mmCIF file of C-alpha atoms in Angstrom:
data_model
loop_
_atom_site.group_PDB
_atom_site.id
_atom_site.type_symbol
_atom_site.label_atom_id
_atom_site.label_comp_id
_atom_site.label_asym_id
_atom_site.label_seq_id
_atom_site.Cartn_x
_atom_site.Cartn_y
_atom_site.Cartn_z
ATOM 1 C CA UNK A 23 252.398 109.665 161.862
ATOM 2 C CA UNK A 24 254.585 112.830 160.104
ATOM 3 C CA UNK A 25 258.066 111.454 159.173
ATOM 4 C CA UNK A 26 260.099 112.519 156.682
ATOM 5 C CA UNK A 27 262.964 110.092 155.957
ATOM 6 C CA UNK A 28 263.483 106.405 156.641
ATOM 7 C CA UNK A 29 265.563 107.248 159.567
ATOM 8 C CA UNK A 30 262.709 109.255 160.674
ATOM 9 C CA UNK A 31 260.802 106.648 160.649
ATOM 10 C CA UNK A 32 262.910 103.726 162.085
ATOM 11 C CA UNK A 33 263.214 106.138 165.246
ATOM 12 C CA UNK A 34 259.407 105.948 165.528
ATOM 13 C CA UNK A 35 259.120 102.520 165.384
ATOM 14 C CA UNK A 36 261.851 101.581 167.401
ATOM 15 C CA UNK A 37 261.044 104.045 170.312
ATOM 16 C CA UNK A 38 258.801 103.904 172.882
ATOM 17 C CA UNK A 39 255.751 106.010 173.895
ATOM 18 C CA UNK A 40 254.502 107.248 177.721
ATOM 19 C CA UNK A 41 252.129 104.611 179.190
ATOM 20 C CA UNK A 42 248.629 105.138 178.943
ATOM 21 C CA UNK A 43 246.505 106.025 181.597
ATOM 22 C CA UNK A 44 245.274 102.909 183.341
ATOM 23 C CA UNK A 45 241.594 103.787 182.277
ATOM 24 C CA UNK A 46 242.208 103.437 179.363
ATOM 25 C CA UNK A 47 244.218 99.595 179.519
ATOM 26 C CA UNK A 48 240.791 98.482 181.750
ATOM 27 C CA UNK A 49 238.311 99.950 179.362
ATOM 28 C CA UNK A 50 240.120 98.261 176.071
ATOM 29 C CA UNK A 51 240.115 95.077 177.815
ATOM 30 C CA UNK A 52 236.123 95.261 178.562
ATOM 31 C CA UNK A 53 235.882 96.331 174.817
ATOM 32 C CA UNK A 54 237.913 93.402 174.170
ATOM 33 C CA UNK A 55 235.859 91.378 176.278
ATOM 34 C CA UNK A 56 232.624 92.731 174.694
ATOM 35 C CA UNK A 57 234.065 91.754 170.957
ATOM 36 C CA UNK A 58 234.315 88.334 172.323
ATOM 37 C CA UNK A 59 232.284 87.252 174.671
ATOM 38 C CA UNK A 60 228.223 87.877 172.769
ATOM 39 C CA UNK A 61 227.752 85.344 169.863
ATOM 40 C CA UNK A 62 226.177 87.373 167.545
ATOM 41 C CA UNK A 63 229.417 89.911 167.916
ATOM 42 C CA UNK A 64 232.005 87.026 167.760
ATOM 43 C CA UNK A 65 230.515 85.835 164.407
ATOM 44 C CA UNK A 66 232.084 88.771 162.922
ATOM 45 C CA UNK A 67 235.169 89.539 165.088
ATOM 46 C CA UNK A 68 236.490 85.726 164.994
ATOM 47 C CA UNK A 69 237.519 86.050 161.648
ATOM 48 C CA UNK A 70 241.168 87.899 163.187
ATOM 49 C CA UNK A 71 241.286 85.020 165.361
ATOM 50 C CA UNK A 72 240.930 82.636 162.665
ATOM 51 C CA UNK A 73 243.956 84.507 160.743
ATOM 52 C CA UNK A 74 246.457 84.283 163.870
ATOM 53 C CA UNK A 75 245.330 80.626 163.893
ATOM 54 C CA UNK A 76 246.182 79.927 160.716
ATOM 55 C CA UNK A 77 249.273 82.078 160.458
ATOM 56 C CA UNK A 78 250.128 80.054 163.156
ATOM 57 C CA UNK A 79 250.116 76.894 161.293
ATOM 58 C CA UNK A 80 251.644 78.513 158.199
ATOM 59 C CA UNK A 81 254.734 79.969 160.314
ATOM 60 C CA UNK A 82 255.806 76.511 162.158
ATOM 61 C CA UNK A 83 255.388 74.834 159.117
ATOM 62 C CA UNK A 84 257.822 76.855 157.510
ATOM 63 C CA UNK A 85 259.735 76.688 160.521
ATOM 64 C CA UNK A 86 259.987 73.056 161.210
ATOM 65 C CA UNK A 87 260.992 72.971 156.685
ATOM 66 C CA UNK A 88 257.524 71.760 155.453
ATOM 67 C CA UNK A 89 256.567 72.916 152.062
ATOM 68 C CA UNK A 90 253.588 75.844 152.440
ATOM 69 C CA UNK A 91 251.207 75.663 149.610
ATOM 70 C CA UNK A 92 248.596 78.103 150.693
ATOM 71 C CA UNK A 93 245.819 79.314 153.299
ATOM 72 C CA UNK A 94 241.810 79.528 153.094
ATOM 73 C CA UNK A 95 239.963 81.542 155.013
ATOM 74 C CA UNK A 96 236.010 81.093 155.281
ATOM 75 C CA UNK A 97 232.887 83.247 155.598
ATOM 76 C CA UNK A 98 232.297 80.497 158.219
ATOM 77 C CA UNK A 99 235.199 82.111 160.338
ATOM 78 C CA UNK A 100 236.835 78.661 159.346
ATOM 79 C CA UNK A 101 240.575 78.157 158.059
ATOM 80 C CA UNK A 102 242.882 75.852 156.555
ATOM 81 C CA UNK A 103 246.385 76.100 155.995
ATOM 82 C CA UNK A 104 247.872 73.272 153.638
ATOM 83 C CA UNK A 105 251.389 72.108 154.081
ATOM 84 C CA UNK A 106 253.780 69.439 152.723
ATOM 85 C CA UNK A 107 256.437 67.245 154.275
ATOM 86 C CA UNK A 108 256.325 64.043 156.159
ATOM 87 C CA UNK A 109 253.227 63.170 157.197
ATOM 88 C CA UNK A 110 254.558 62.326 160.713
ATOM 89 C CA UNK A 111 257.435 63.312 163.015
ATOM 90 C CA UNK A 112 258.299 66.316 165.189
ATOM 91 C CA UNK A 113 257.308 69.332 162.248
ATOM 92 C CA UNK A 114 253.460 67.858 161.779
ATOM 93 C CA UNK A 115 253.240 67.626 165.525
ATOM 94 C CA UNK A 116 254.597 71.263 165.934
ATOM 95 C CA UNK A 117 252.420 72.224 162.673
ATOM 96 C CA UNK A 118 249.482 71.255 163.771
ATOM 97 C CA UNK A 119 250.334 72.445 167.537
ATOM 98 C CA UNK A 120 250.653 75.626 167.123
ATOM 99 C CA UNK A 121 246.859 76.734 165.460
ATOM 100 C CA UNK A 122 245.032 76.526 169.058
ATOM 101 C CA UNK A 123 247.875 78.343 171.178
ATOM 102 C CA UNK A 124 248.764 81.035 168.362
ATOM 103 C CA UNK A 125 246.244 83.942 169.078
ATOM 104 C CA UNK A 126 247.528 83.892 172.716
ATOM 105 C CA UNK A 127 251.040 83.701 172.614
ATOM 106 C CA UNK A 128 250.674 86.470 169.827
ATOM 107 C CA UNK A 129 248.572 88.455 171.963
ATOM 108 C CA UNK A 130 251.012 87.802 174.918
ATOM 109 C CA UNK A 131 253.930 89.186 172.510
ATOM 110 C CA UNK A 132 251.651 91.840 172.275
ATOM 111 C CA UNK A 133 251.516 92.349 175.625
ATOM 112 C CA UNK A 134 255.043 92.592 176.676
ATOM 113 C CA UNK A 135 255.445 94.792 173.565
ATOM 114 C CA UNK A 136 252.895 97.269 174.855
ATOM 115 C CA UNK A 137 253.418 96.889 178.241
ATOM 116 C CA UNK A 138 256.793 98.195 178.175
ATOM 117 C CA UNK A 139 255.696 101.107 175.794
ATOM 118 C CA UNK A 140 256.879 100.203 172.139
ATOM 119 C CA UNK A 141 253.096 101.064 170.672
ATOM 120 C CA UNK A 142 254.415 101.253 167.120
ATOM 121 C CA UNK A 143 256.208 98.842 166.880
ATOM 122 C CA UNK A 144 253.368 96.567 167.817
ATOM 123 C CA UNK A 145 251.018 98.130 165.438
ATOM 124 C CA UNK A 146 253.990 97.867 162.317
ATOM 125 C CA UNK A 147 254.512 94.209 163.658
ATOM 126 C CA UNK A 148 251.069 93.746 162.570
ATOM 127 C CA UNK A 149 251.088 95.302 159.384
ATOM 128 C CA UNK A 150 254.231 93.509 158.566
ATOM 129 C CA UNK A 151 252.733 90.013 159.543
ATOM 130 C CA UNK A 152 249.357 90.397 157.654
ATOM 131 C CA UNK A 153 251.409 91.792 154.277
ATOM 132 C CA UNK A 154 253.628 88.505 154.828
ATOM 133 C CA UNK A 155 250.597 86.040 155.034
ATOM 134 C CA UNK A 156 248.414 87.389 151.963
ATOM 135 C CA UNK A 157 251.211 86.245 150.117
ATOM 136 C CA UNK A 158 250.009 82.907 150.575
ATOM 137 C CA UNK A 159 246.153 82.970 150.565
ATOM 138 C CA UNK A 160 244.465 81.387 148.242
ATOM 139 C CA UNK A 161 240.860 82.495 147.943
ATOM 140 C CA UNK A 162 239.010 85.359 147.144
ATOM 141 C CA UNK A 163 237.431 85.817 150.527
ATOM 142 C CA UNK A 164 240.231 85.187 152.907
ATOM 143 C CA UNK A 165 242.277 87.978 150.341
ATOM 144 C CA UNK A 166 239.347 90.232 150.984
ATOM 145 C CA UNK A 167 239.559 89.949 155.059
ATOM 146 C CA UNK A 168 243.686 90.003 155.066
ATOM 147 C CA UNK A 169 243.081 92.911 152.974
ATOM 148 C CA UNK A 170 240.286 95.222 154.971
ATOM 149 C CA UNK A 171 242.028 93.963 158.247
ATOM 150 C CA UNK A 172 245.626 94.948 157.454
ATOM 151 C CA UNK A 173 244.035 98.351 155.668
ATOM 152 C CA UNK A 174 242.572 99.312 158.987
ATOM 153 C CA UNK A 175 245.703 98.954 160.895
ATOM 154 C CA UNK A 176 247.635 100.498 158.694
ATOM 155 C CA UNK A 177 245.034 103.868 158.876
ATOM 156 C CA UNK A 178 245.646 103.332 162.456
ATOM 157 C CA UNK A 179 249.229 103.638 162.715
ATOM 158 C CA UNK A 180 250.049 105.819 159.801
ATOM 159 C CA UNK A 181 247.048 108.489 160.277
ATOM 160 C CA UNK A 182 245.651 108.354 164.641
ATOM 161 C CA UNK A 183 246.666 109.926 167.332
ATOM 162 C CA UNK A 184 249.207 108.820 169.570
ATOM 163 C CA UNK A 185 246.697 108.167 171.908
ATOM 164 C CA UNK A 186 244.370 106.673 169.673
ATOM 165 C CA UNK A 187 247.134 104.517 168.712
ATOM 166 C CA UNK A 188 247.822 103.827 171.705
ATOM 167 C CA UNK A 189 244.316 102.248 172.898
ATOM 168 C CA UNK A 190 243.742 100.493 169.592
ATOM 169 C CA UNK A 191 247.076 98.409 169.843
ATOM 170 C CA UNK A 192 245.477 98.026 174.015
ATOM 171 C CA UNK A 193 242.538 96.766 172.537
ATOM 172 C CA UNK A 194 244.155 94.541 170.158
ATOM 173 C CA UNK A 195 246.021 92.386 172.625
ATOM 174 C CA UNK A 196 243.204 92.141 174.824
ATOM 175 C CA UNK A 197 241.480 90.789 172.018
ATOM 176 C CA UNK A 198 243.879 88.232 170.987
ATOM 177 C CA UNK A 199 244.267 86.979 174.542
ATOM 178 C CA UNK A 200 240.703 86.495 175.314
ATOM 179 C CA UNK A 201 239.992 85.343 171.490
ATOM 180 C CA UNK A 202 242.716 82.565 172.379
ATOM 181 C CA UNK A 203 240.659 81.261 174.799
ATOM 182 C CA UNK A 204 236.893 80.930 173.870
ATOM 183 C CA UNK A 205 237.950 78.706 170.286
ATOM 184 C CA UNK A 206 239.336 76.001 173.012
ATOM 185 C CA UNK A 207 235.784 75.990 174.891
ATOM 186 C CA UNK A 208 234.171 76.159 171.545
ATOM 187 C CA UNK A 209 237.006 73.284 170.034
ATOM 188 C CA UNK A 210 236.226 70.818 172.858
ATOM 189 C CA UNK A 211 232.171 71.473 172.811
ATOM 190 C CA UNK A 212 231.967 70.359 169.431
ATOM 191 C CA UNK A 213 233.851 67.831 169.733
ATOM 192 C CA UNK A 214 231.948 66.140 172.796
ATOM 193 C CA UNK A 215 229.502 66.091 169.894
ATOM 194 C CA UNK A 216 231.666 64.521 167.285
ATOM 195 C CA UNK A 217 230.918 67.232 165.253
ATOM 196 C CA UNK A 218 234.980 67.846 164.754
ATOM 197 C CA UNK A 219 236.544 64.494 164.037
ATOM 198 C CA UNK A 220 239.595 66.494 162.350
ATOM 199 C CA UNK A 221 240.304 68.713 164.552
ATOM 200 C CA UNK A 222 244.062 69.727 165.455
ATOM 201 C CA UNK A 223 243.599 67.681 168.870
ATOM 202 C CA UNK A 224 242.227 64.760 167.229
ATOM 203 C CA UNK A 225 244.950 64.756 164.236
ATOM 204 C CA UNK A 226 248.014 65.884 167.445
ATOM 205 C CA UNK A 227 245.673 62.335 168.941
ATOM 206 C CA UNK A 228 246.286 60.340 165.901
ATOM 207 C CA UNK A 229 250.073 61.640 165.476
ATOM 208 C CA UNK A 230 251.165 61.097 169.039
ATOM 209 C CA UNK A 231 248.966 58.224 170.654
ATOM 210 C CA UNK A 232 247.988 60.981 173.234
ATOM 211 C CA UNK A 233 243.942 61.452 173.980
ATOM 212 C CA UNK A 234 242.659 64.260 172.213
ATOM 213 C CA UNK A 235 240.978 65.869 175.125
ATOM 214 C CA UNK A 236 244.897 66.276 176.288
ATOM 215 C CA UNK A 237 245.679 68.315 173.887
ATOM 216 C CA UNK A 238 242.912 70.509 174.470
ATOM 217 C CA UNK A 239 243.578 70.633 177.524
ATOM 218 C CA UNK A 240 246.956 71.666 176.616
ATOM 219 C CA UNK A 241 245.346 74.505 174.369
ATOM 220 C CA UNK A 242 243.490 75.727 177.946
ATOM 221 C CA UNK A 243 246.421 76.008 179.482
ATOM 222 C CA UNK A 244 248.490 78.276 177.661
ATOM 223 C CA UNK A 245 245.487 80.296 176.463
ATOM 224 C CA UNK A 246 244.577 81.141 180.456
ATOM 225 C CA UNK A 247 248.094 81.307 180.325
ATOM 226 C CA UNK A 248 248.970 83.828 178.198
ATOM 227 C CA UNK A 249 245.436 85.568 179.445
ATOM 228 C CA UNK A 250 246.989 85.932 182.867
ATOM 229 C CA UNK A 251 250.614 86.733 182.347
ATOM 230 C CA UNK A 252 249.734 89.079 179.403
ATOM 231 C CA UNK A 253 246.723 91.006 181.779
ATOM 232 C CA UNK A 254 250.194 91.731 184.185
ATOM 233 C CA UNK A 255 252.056 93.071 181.886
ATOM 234 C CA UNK A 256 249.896 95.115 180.436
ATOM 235 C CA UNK A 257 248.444 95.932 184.056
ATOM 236 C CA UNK A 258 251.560 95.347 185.976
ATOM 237 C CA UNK A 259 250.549 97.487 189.474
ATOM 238 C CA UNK A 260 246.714 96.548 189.387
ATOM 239 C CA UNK A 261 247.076 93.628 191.896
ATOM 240 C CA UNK A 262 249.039 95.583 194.177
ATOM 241 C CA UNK A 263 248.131 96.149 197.495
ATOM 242 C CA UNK A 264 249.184 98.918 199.734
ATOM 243 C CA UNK A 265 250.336 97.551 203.384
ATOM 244 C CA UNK A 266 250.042 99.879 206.422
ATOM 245 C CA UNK A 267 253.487 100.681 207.846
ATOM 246 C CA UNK A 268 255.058 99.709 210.620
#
C-alpha cells in the first residue's frame, strides 16, 4: 500500500476493489479447507481459531457490562477469557454463548465484507481487532501468537499486492468459516467422553436448565450456518444454473 496522507489512506480503506477471479475464491477455500481439515495441520492453524473464540467471549462480556480481567492463550490451542459480574443472568449466558459461534459469524462478516469488494477494509478490521485484544492478554505465549499473527496481516495489507491481498483476506474467511465448524464436532466428541465437564455447553447447561448437547447443537447450527450463507456471498453466481429459453 503507497499512501501519503491520512486522507489517502481512509480512501483506501473505505473503497472497494474489482472482484477476484472466481479461481481464485474456489482455490482459497480448498486452501482453507486443507488448513483445517488434516490433524497434524490444524494443531498449528487452530491457534487463530482459538483467538476469535476467545475474543468472542471478551467482546460480549464487555458488551453485556461484565468486568474483563484478561485472556490466556495456550500452546495447547486452548483459551480462557476471565470475566466479572453476576455469576448468572442474561450477560453470563450471552458471555459464555458467544465462544463456539464467534469464528463463524466473524468469518461470515468477513464474507459479506469481501464479497461485496471492501478487501481492505477487511484486512484493517483485522489488524484493528487483534491490536484491541493484546491489550488484554495475559501470558507470555498468547502475547507471542497475537503478536506474530497480527504482524503477518499487517505485512499483508501494508506491503502485497492487490491481488495478493486480495486472496489472503479470501483465504481468511474461508478459514474462519470452516474453523467455526470442526471445534463443535471436536467440543461434542470430547464431551461424549466426559473429558470436558466445563465446557461452554455444559456451564450455558448449568446456567439455563437446558441439556448441554442443545447448545451444541445450537453451536452446529450457526457454524453450517454461517458456512453456507458466507460460501454465497463470497460465491454468489456459483449455484446458478443456466435454463434453455423458451
Amino acid at each position: 500500500m503507497s499512501v501519503t496522507s491520512l486522507t489517502e489512506l481512509w480512501h483506501e480503506v473505505v473503497g472497494t476493489q474489482v472482484d477476484p477471479p472466481r479461481w481464485q475464491i474456489i482455490g482459497a477455500g480448498a486452501a482453507a479447507l486443507v488448513a483445517v481439515a488434516p490433524r497434524p495441520i490444524w494443531r498449528l492453524t487452530r491457534n487463530a481459531v482459538t483467538i476469535a473464540h476467545e475474543g468472542g467471549h471478551a467482546l460480549v462480556a464487555l458488551c453485556t457490562g461484565r468486568r474483563l480481567s484478561g485472556i490466556r492463550l495456550h500452546a495447547d490451542t486452548s483459551g480462557v477469557t476471565v470475566s466479572y459480574g453476576k455469576p448468572r443472568g442474561p450477560g453470563m449466558v450471552f458471555t459464555a454463548l458467544a465462544g463456539y459461534v464467534s469464528p463463524a459469524l466473524l468469518g461470515l462478516g468477513g464474507a459479506a465484507l469481501a464479497g461485496a469488494g471492501h478487501i481492505t477494509a477487511l484486512l484493517w478490521a483485522c489488524v484493528a481487532l487483534l491490536a484491541l485484544m493484546l491489550l488484554m492478554i495475559r501470558n507470555f505465549y498468547g502475547l507471542l501468537t497475537l503478536v506474530a499473527t497480527g504482524a503477518g496481516v499487517f505485512a499483508v495489507t501494508w506491503f502485497a499486492t492487490a491481488q495478493v491481498q486480495g486472496a489472503f483476506a479470501d483465504f481468511a474467511v474461508w478459514f474462519l468459516l470452516f474453523g467455526g465448524i470442526r471445534p463443535v464436532f471436536e467440543l461434542q466428541w470430547q464431551r461424549s467422553r466426559g473429558r470436558a465437564p466445563q465446557s461452554d455447553a455444559d456451564q450455558l447447561a448449568k446456567l439455563t436448565g437446558v441439556p448441554g448437547l442443545l447448545w451444541v447443537f445450537v453451536f452446529g447450527v450457526v457454524a453450517l450456518g454461517a458456512a453456507l450463507l458466507g460460501a454465497h456471498w463470497l460465491v454468489p453466481h456459483w449455484t446458478t444454473v443456466a435454463l434453455p429459453g423458451r
